[in-house]
Short mmCIF file of C-alpha atoms and ligand atoms in Angstrom, two decimals:
data_model
loop_
_atom_site.label_atom_id
_atom_site.label_comp_id
_atom_site.label_asym_id
_atom_site.label_seq_id
_atom_site.Cartn_x
_atom_site.Cartn_y
_atom_site.Cartn_z
CA MET A 1 20.32 -5.42 -44.65
CA ARG A 2 19.73 -1.69 -45.14
CA VAL A 3 18.13 0.61 -42.58
CA VAL A 4 16.67 3.76 -44.17
CA SER A 5 14.58 6.61 -42.84
CA THR A 6 13.37 8.47 -45.92
CA ILE A 7 10.56 7.68 -48.32
CA GLN A 8 12.84 8.43 -51.25
CA GLU A 9 15.37 5.80 -50.21
CA VAL A 10 12.63 3.16 -50.00
CA ARG A 11 11.22 4.22 -53.37
CA GLU A 12 14.61 3.97 -55.10
CA GLN A 13 15.30 0.52 -53.62
CA VAL A 14 11.81 -0.75 -54.48
CA LYS A 15 12.14 0.57 -58.03
CA ALA A 16 15.41 -1.31 -58.49
CA TRP A 17 13.88 -4.53 -57.17
CA LYS A 18 10.78 -4.17 -59.34
CA LYS A 19 12.99 -3.68 -62.38
CA GLU A 20 14.41 -7.13 -61.69
CA ALA A 21 10.84 -8.47 -61.26
CA LEU A 22 11.52 -9.37 -57.61
CA SER A 23 8.51 -9.86 -55.34
CA ILE A 24 8.23 -7.82 -52.15
CA GLY A 25 6.82 -8.98 -48.81
CA PHE A 26 6.03 -6.25 -46.29
CA VAL A 27 5.64 -6.38 -42.51
CA PRO A 28 4.44 -3.11 -40.93
CA THR A 29 5.28 -2.81 -37.21
CA MET A 30 5.70 -0.31 -34.41
CA GLY A 31 8.98 -1.94 -33.39
CA TYR A 32 10.20 -3.38 -30.10
CA LEU A 33 10.05 -6.62 -32.00
CA HIS A 34 9.34 -10.04 -30.52
CA GLU A 35 8.60 -13.54 -31.89
CA GLY A 36 5.07 -12.44 -32.87
CA HIS A 37 6.57 -10.01 -35.35
CA GLY A 38 9.20 -12.68 -36.08
CA SER A 39 6.59 -15.14 -37.33
CA LEU A 40 5.26 -12.54 -39.79
CA ILE A 41 8.78 -11.81 -41.01
CA THR A 42 9.59 -15.52 -41.38
CA ASN A 43 6.41 -16.05 -43.38
CA ALA A 44 7.31 -13.08 -45.60
CA ARG A 45 10.87 -14.38 -45.98
CA GLN A 46 9.64 -17.77 -47.19
CA ASN A 47 7.29 -16.40 -49.82
CA ASN A 48 8.95 -13.32 -51.33
CA ASP A 49 12.24 -12.39 -52.98
CA LYS A 50 12.68 -9.30 -50.80
CA VAL A 51 11.36 -8.45 -47.33
CA ILE A 52 10.73 -4.95 -46.02
CA VAL A 53 9.89 -4.26 -42.36
CA SER A 54 8.66 -0.83 -41.31
CA ILE A 55 9.24 0.34 -37.76
CA PHE A 56 7.13 3.39 -37.04
CA VAL A 57 5.30 4.33 -33.86
CA ASN A 58 2.45 6.04 -35.66
CA PRO A 59 1.28 9.07 -33.65
CA MET A 60 -2.00 9.20 -35.58
CA GLN A 61 -3.28 5.93 -34.12
CA PHE A 62 -2.76 6.95 -30.49
CA GLY A 63 -5.44 8.81 -28.52
CA PRO A 64 -4.50 11.90 -26.46
CA THR A 65 -4.35 9.95 -23.19
CA GLU A 66 -2.61 6.88 -24.61
CA ASP A 67 0.99 5.69 -24.42
CA LEU A 68 2.60 7.31 -27.51
CA ALA A 69 5.47 8.88 -25.54
CA SER A 70 6.20 5.82 -23.41
CA TYR A 71 5.78 3.19 -26.16
CA PRO A 72 8.98 1.09 -26.03
CA ARG A 73 11.58 1.67 -28.73
CA ASP A 74 14.91 -0.08 -29.44
CA LEU A 75 16.06 0.26 -33.05
CA GLU A 76 19.41 -1.40 -32.43
CA LYS A 77 17.90 -4.56 -31.01
CA ASP A 78 15.15 -4.57 -33.68
CA SER A 79 17.77 -4.24 -36.44
CA ALA A 80 19.74 -7.22 -35.11
CA PHE A 81 16.53 -9.26 -34.86
CA CYS A 82 15.50 -8.36 -38.44
CA LYS A 83 18.98 -9.13 -39.74
CA SER A 84 18.92 -12.57 -38.10
CA LEU A 85 15.64 -13.30 -39.91
CA GLY A 86 16.94 -12.27 -43.33
CA VAL A 87 15.12 -8.93 -43.72
CA ASP A 88 16.42 -6.90 -46.68
CA LEU A 89 15.35 -3.42 -45.66
CA ILE A 90 14.04 -1.65 -42.56
CA PHE A 91 12.10 1.56 -43.10
CA HIS A 92 12.29 3.64 -39.95
CA PRO A 93 10.91 7.13 -40.63
CA GLU A 94 10.56 10.03 -38.23
CA PRO A 95 6.96 11.27 -37.79
CA GLU A 96 7.85 14.42 -39.80
CA GLU A 97 8.83 12.26 -42.76
CA MET A 98 5.39 10.59 -42.76
CA TYR A 99 3.28 13.61 -41.82
CA THR A 100 4.37 16.84 -43.42
CA LYS A 101 3.24 20.19 -42.05
CA ASN A 102 -0.02 20.57 -43.94
CA PHE A 103 -1.08 16.95 -43.79
CA CYS A 104 -4.88 16.61 -43.90
CA SER A 105 -5.83 13.47 -45.86
CA TYR A 106 -7.22 10.44 -44.03
CA VAL A 107 -8.47 6.97 -44.84
CA ASP A 108 -11.58 6.30 -42.83
CA MET A 109 -13.81 3.27 -42.60
CA ASP A 110 -17.36 2.74 -41.40
CA VAL A 111 -19.00 -0.29 -39.70
CA LEU A 112 -15.97 -2.49 -38.88
CA THR A 113 -14.23 0.32 -37.00
CA LYS A 114 -17.24 1.13 -34.81
CA GLU A 115 -17.05 -1.99 -32.64
CA LEU A 116 -14.58 -3.55 -30.18
CA CYS A 117 -11.38 -1.46 -29.93
CA GLY A 118 -12.98 1.22 -32.10
CA LEU A 119 -15.38 2.03 -29.26
CA SER A 120 -12.73 2.74 -26.64
CA ARG A 121 -10.23 4.12 -29.21
CA PRO A 122 -12.45 6.21 -31.54
CA LEU A 123 -9.77 7.54 -33.95
CA HIS A 124 -7.41 4.57 -33.68
CA PHE A 125 -8.42 2.79 -36.88
CA ARG A 126 -8.46 5.99 -38.91
CA GLY A 127 -4.81 6.33 -37.92
CA VAL A 128 -4.10 2.69 -38.76
CA CYS A 129 -5.84 2.80 -42.16
CA THR A 130 -4.15 6.07 -43.07
CA VAL A 131 -0.64 4.94 -42.15
CA VAL A 132 -1.01 1.47 -43.71
CA ASN A 133 -2.29 3.11 -46.88
CA LYS A 134 0.70 5.46 -46.94
CA LEU A 135 3.11 2.59 -46.26
CA PHE A 136 1.53 0.51 -49.04
CA ASN A 137 1.98 3.44 -51.43
CA ILE A 138 5.62 3.80 -50.43
CA VAL A 139 6.60 0.11 -50.31
CA LYS A 140 4.31 -1.18 -53.10
CA PRO A 141 4.40 -4.74 -51.72
CA ASP A 142 3.04 -7.83 -53.42
CA ARG A 143 2.11 -9.31 -50.04
CA ALA A 144 1.65 -7.74 -46.62
CA TYR A 145 1.64 -9.66 -43.33
CA PHE A 146 -0.52 -8.93 -40.30
CA GLY A 147 -1.05 -10.79 -37.02
CA GLN A 148 -4.28 -12.40 -35.90
CA LYS A 149 -3.40 -10.95 -32.49
CA ASP A 150 -4.94 -7.69 -33.76
CA ALA A 151 -7.92 -9.46 -35.31
CA GLN A 152 -10.06 -6.35 -35.84
CA GLN A 153 -7.13 -4.58 -37.49
CA LEU A 154 -6.60 -7.54 -39.82
CA ALA A 155 -10.30 -7.60 -40.79
CA ILE A 156 -10.20 -3.83 -41.40
CA ILE A 157 -7.07 -4.01 -43.57
CA ARG A 158 -8.59 -6.84 -45.62
CA ARG A 159 -11.76 -4.76 -46.08
CA MET A 160 -9.78 -1.64 -47.03
CA VAL A 161 -7.72 -3.51 -49.62
CA GLU A 162 -10.89 -4.94 -51.15
CA ASP A 163 -12.94 -1.74 -50.99
CA LEU A 164 -10.18 0.45 -52.42
CA ASN A 165 -9.00 -2.12 -55.02
CA MET A 166 -5.44 -2.33 -53.76
CA ASP A 167 -3.45 -4.95 -55.61
CA ILE A 168 -1.88 -6.44 -52.48
CA GLN A 169 -2.35 -9.87 -50.95
CA ILE A 170 -3.03 -9.67 -47.22
CA ILE A 171 -1.71 -12.62 -45.21
CA GLY A 172 -2.98 -13.22 -41.66
CA CYS A 173 -0.62 -15.03 -39.25
CA PRO A 174 -1.58 -16.88 -36.03
CA ILE A 175 -1.09 -15.42 -32.54
CA VAL A 176 2.30 -16.20 -31.02
CA ARG A 177 2.17 -16.73 -27.25
CA GLU A 178 4.58 -16.92 -24.33
CA GLU A 179 5.04 -20.41 -22.89
CA ASP A 180 2.43 -19.73 -20.22
CA GLY A 181 -0.15 -18.57 -22.77
CA LEU A 182 0.09 -14.76 -22.66
CA ALA A 183 -0.09 -13.35 -26.19
CA LYS A 184 3.24 -11.71 -27.03
CA SER A 185 3.02 -7.93 -27.18
CA SER A 186 5.43 -5.01 -27.03
CA ARG A 187 3.16 -3.63 -24.29
CA ASN A 188 3.87 -6.64 -22.02
CA THR A 189 7.05 -4.79 -21.02
CA TYR A 190 4.86 -2.32 -19.07
CA LEU A 191 3.77 -5.09 -16.67
CA SER A 192 5.24 -5.44 -13.18
CA GLN A 193 5.98 -8.97 -11.95
CA GLU A 194 2.63 -9.12 -10.18
CA GLU A 195 0.78 -7.73 -13.22
CA ARG A 196 2.54 -10.19 -15.52
CA LYS A 197 1.03 -13.03 -13.48
CA ALA A 198 -2.37 -11.32 -13.42
CA ALA A 199 -2.27 -10.89 -17.22
CA LEU A 200 -2.68 -14.65 -17.61
CA CYS A 201 -6.39 -14.16 -16.98
CA LEU A 202 -6.69 -13.03 -20.62
CA SER A 203 -5.38 -16.24 -22.18
CA ARG A 204 -7.20 -18.33 -19.54
CA SER A 205 -10.46 -16.66 -20.47
CA ILE A 206 -9.79 -17.11 -24.20
CA LYS A 207 -8.97 -20.78 -23.69
CA MET A 208 -12.15 -21.28 -21.69
CA GLY A 209 -14.33 -19.50 -24.29
CA GLN A 210 -12.79 -21.48 -27.11
CA ALA A 211 -13.34 -24.78 -25.28
CA LEU A 212 -16.99 -23.89 -24.69
CA VAL A 213 -17.62 -23.09 -28.36
CA GLU A 214 -15.72 -26.19 -29.46
CA ALA A 215 -17.88 -28.25 -27.11
CA GLY A 216 -20.95 -26.95 -28.95
CA GLU A 217 -22.10 -23.89 -26.98
CA ARG A 218 -23.83 -21.57 -29.46
CA ASP A 219 -25.23 -18.93 -27.10
CA ALA A 220 -22.80 -16.00 -27.33
CA GLU A 221 -24.07 -14.46 -24.10
CA LYS A 222 -23.28 -17.60 -22.11
CA VAL A 223 -19.76 -17.83 -23.54
CA ILE A 224 -19.15 -14.15 -22.77
CA ALA A 225 -20.48 -14.49 -19.22
CA ARG A 226 -18.14 -17.39 -18.46
CA MET A 227 -15.19 -15.54 -19.92
CA GLN A 228 -15.98 -12.39 -17.93
CA GLU A 229 -16.29 -14.47 -14.78
CA GLU A 230 -12.80 -15.87 -15.34
CA ILE A 231 -11.29 -12.39 -15.82
CA ASN A 232 -13.14 -10.92 -12.85
CA LYS A 233 -11.50 -13.47 -10.55
CA GLU A 234 -8.31 -11.47 -11.04
CA PRO A 235 -8.28 -8.37 -8.79
CA LEU A 236 -5.80 -6.43 -10.96
CA ALA A 237 -7.94 -6.86 -14.09
CA THR A 238 -10.56 -4.42 -15.37
CA ILE A 239 -12.56 -5.47 -18.42
CA ASP A 240 -12.81 -3.03 -21.32
CA TYR A 241 -14.84 -5.51 -23.40
CA VAL A 242 -15.53 -9.20 -23.94
CA LYS A 243 -17.46 -9.62 -27.19
CA CYS A 244 -18.53 -12.12 -29.74
CA VAL A 245 -18.79 -10.67 -33.26
CA ASN A 246 -19.15 -11.76 -36.85
CA GLY A 247 -15.60 -12.47 -38.09
CA LEU A 248 -15.99 -10.35 -41.22
CA THR A 249 -18.23 -7.45 -40.23
CA MET A 250 -17.20 -7.12 -36.56
CA GLN A 251 -20.88 -6.73 -35.63
CA GLN A 252 -22.07 -8.33 -32.40
CA ILE A 253 -23.91 -11.63 -32.67
CA GLU A 254 -26.14 -13.59 -30.30
CA HIS A 255 -26.00 -16.96 -31.97
CA ILE A 256 -22.62 -18.47 -32.76
CA GLU A 257 -22.36 -19.63 -36.37
CA GLY A 258 -20.22 -18.97 -39.44
CA PRO A 259 -16.93 -17.14 -39.03
CA ILE A 260 -16.86 -15.60 -35.56
CA LEU A 261 -14.38 -13.60 -33.55
CA VAL A 262 -14.41 -13.61 -29.77
CA ALA A 263 -12.27 -10.68 -28.69
CA ILE A 264 -11.32 -9.21 -25.33
CA ALA A 265 -9.58 -6.08 -24.09
CA VAL A 266 -8.58 -5.95 -20.44
CA TYR A 267 -6.68 -3.43 -18.36
CA ILE A 268 -4.08 -5.00 -16.10
CA GLY A 269 -3.32 -2.05 -13.89
CA LYS A 270 -2.85 0.75 -16.42
CA THR A 271 -1.83 -1.52 -19.30
CA ARG A 272 -4.50 -2.38 -21.86
CA LEU A 273 -4.02 -5.85 -23.34
CA ILE A 274 -5.99 -7.67 -26.04
CA ASP A 275 -6.50 -11.29 -27.01
CA ASN A 276 -8.95 -13.28 -29.14
CA PHE A 277 -9.89 -16.49 -30.85
CA MET A 278 -11.58 -17.06 -34.19
CA MET A 279 -13.68 -19.93 -35.46
CA GLU A 280 -14.84 -20.69 -38.95
P1 AMP B 1 2.66 -3.87 -33.62
O1 AMP B 1 4.14 -3.64 -33.69
O2 AMP B 1 2.16 -4.20 -32.26
O3 AMP B 1 1.87 -2.78 -34.32
O4 AMP B 1 2.39 -5.18 -34.47
C1 AMP B 1 2.83 -5.31 -35.80
C2 AMP B 1 2.24 -6.56 -36.41
O5 AMP B 1 2.65 -7.69 -35.64
C3 AMP B 1 0.69 -6.55 -36.39
O6 AMP B 1 0.22 -7.10 -37.59
C4 AMP B 1 0.38 -7.43 -35.21
O7 AMP B 1 -0.88 -8.07 -35.31
C5 AMP B 1 1.50 -8.45 -35.27
N1 AMP B 1 1.69 -9.07 -33.96
C6 AMP B 1 1.94 -8.44 -32.77
N2 AMP B 1 1.99 -9.33 -31.76
C7 AMP B 1 1.73 -10.55 -32.31
C8 AMP B 1 1.64 -11.88 -31.79
N3 AMP B 1 1.78 -12.13 -30.49
N4 AMP B 1 1.37 -12.87 -32.65
C9 AMP B 1 1.20 -12.62 -33.97
N5 AMP B 1 1.29 -11.40 -34.53
C10 AMP B 1 1.55 -10.38 -33.71
#
């Protein structure tokens, strides 16, 4: 497994692989890898000749008051993890490699980015779309793997690839959870012992909402109210949003039908966590 930090090194490697007609699976991450990332990598490993993982804490997708500086990083551990899963190349650029001095081109998206996390993180998805676009141009993958954990991000990437005619297959992978239900996240490391227990209100609320919809509840407001109630029982939790949206457009719905996404963002202390469920 190679670990490289320049765009040129990736390009040369990719060129050599393409010459041999080898397919490339790509998993973009911000590092501090866990089994959630692992499931994406394993999926990529099974379906491609070569697997590239990028590890880049993208400054452009963080707001001015967010956790860019404190975001956890551990390249050594991540490298060992990737190696154990059969990754061929890690791309780990410095911000200066990705954003040169006069950088001023962005990939922006309307509609889908204006709801859910886009409301509390206004420039977040512009940063995500821009960096994913750049990474796609560098890695030129056949398939790229994203987690359902970030459901809005996955919907946005799918839309971007379709709207901008990118010849890349986007594969969505299910949420990987801790044994007690908490969705795995690099940000879980911020939680104190007490907060870690409190964080279970997210998965409890998701489980409850999902059970209600599965039992036939079609009134989005009722589902949301019950889910909010569950979260509000937890004193350390502050709701950012609990919403029911169309699974493709991310627009709020009142009546549950077709593909839907029920998504939540909750602060546990200072840590903002997300979770969701989807239904066809
Ligand atoms: P991140 O490093 O948090 O930017 O995540 C990189 C990729 O891993 C994204 O596509 C995430 O959706 C995915 N991912 C993160 N956590 C999980 C999880 N618990 N289950 C499935 N995918 C995940």
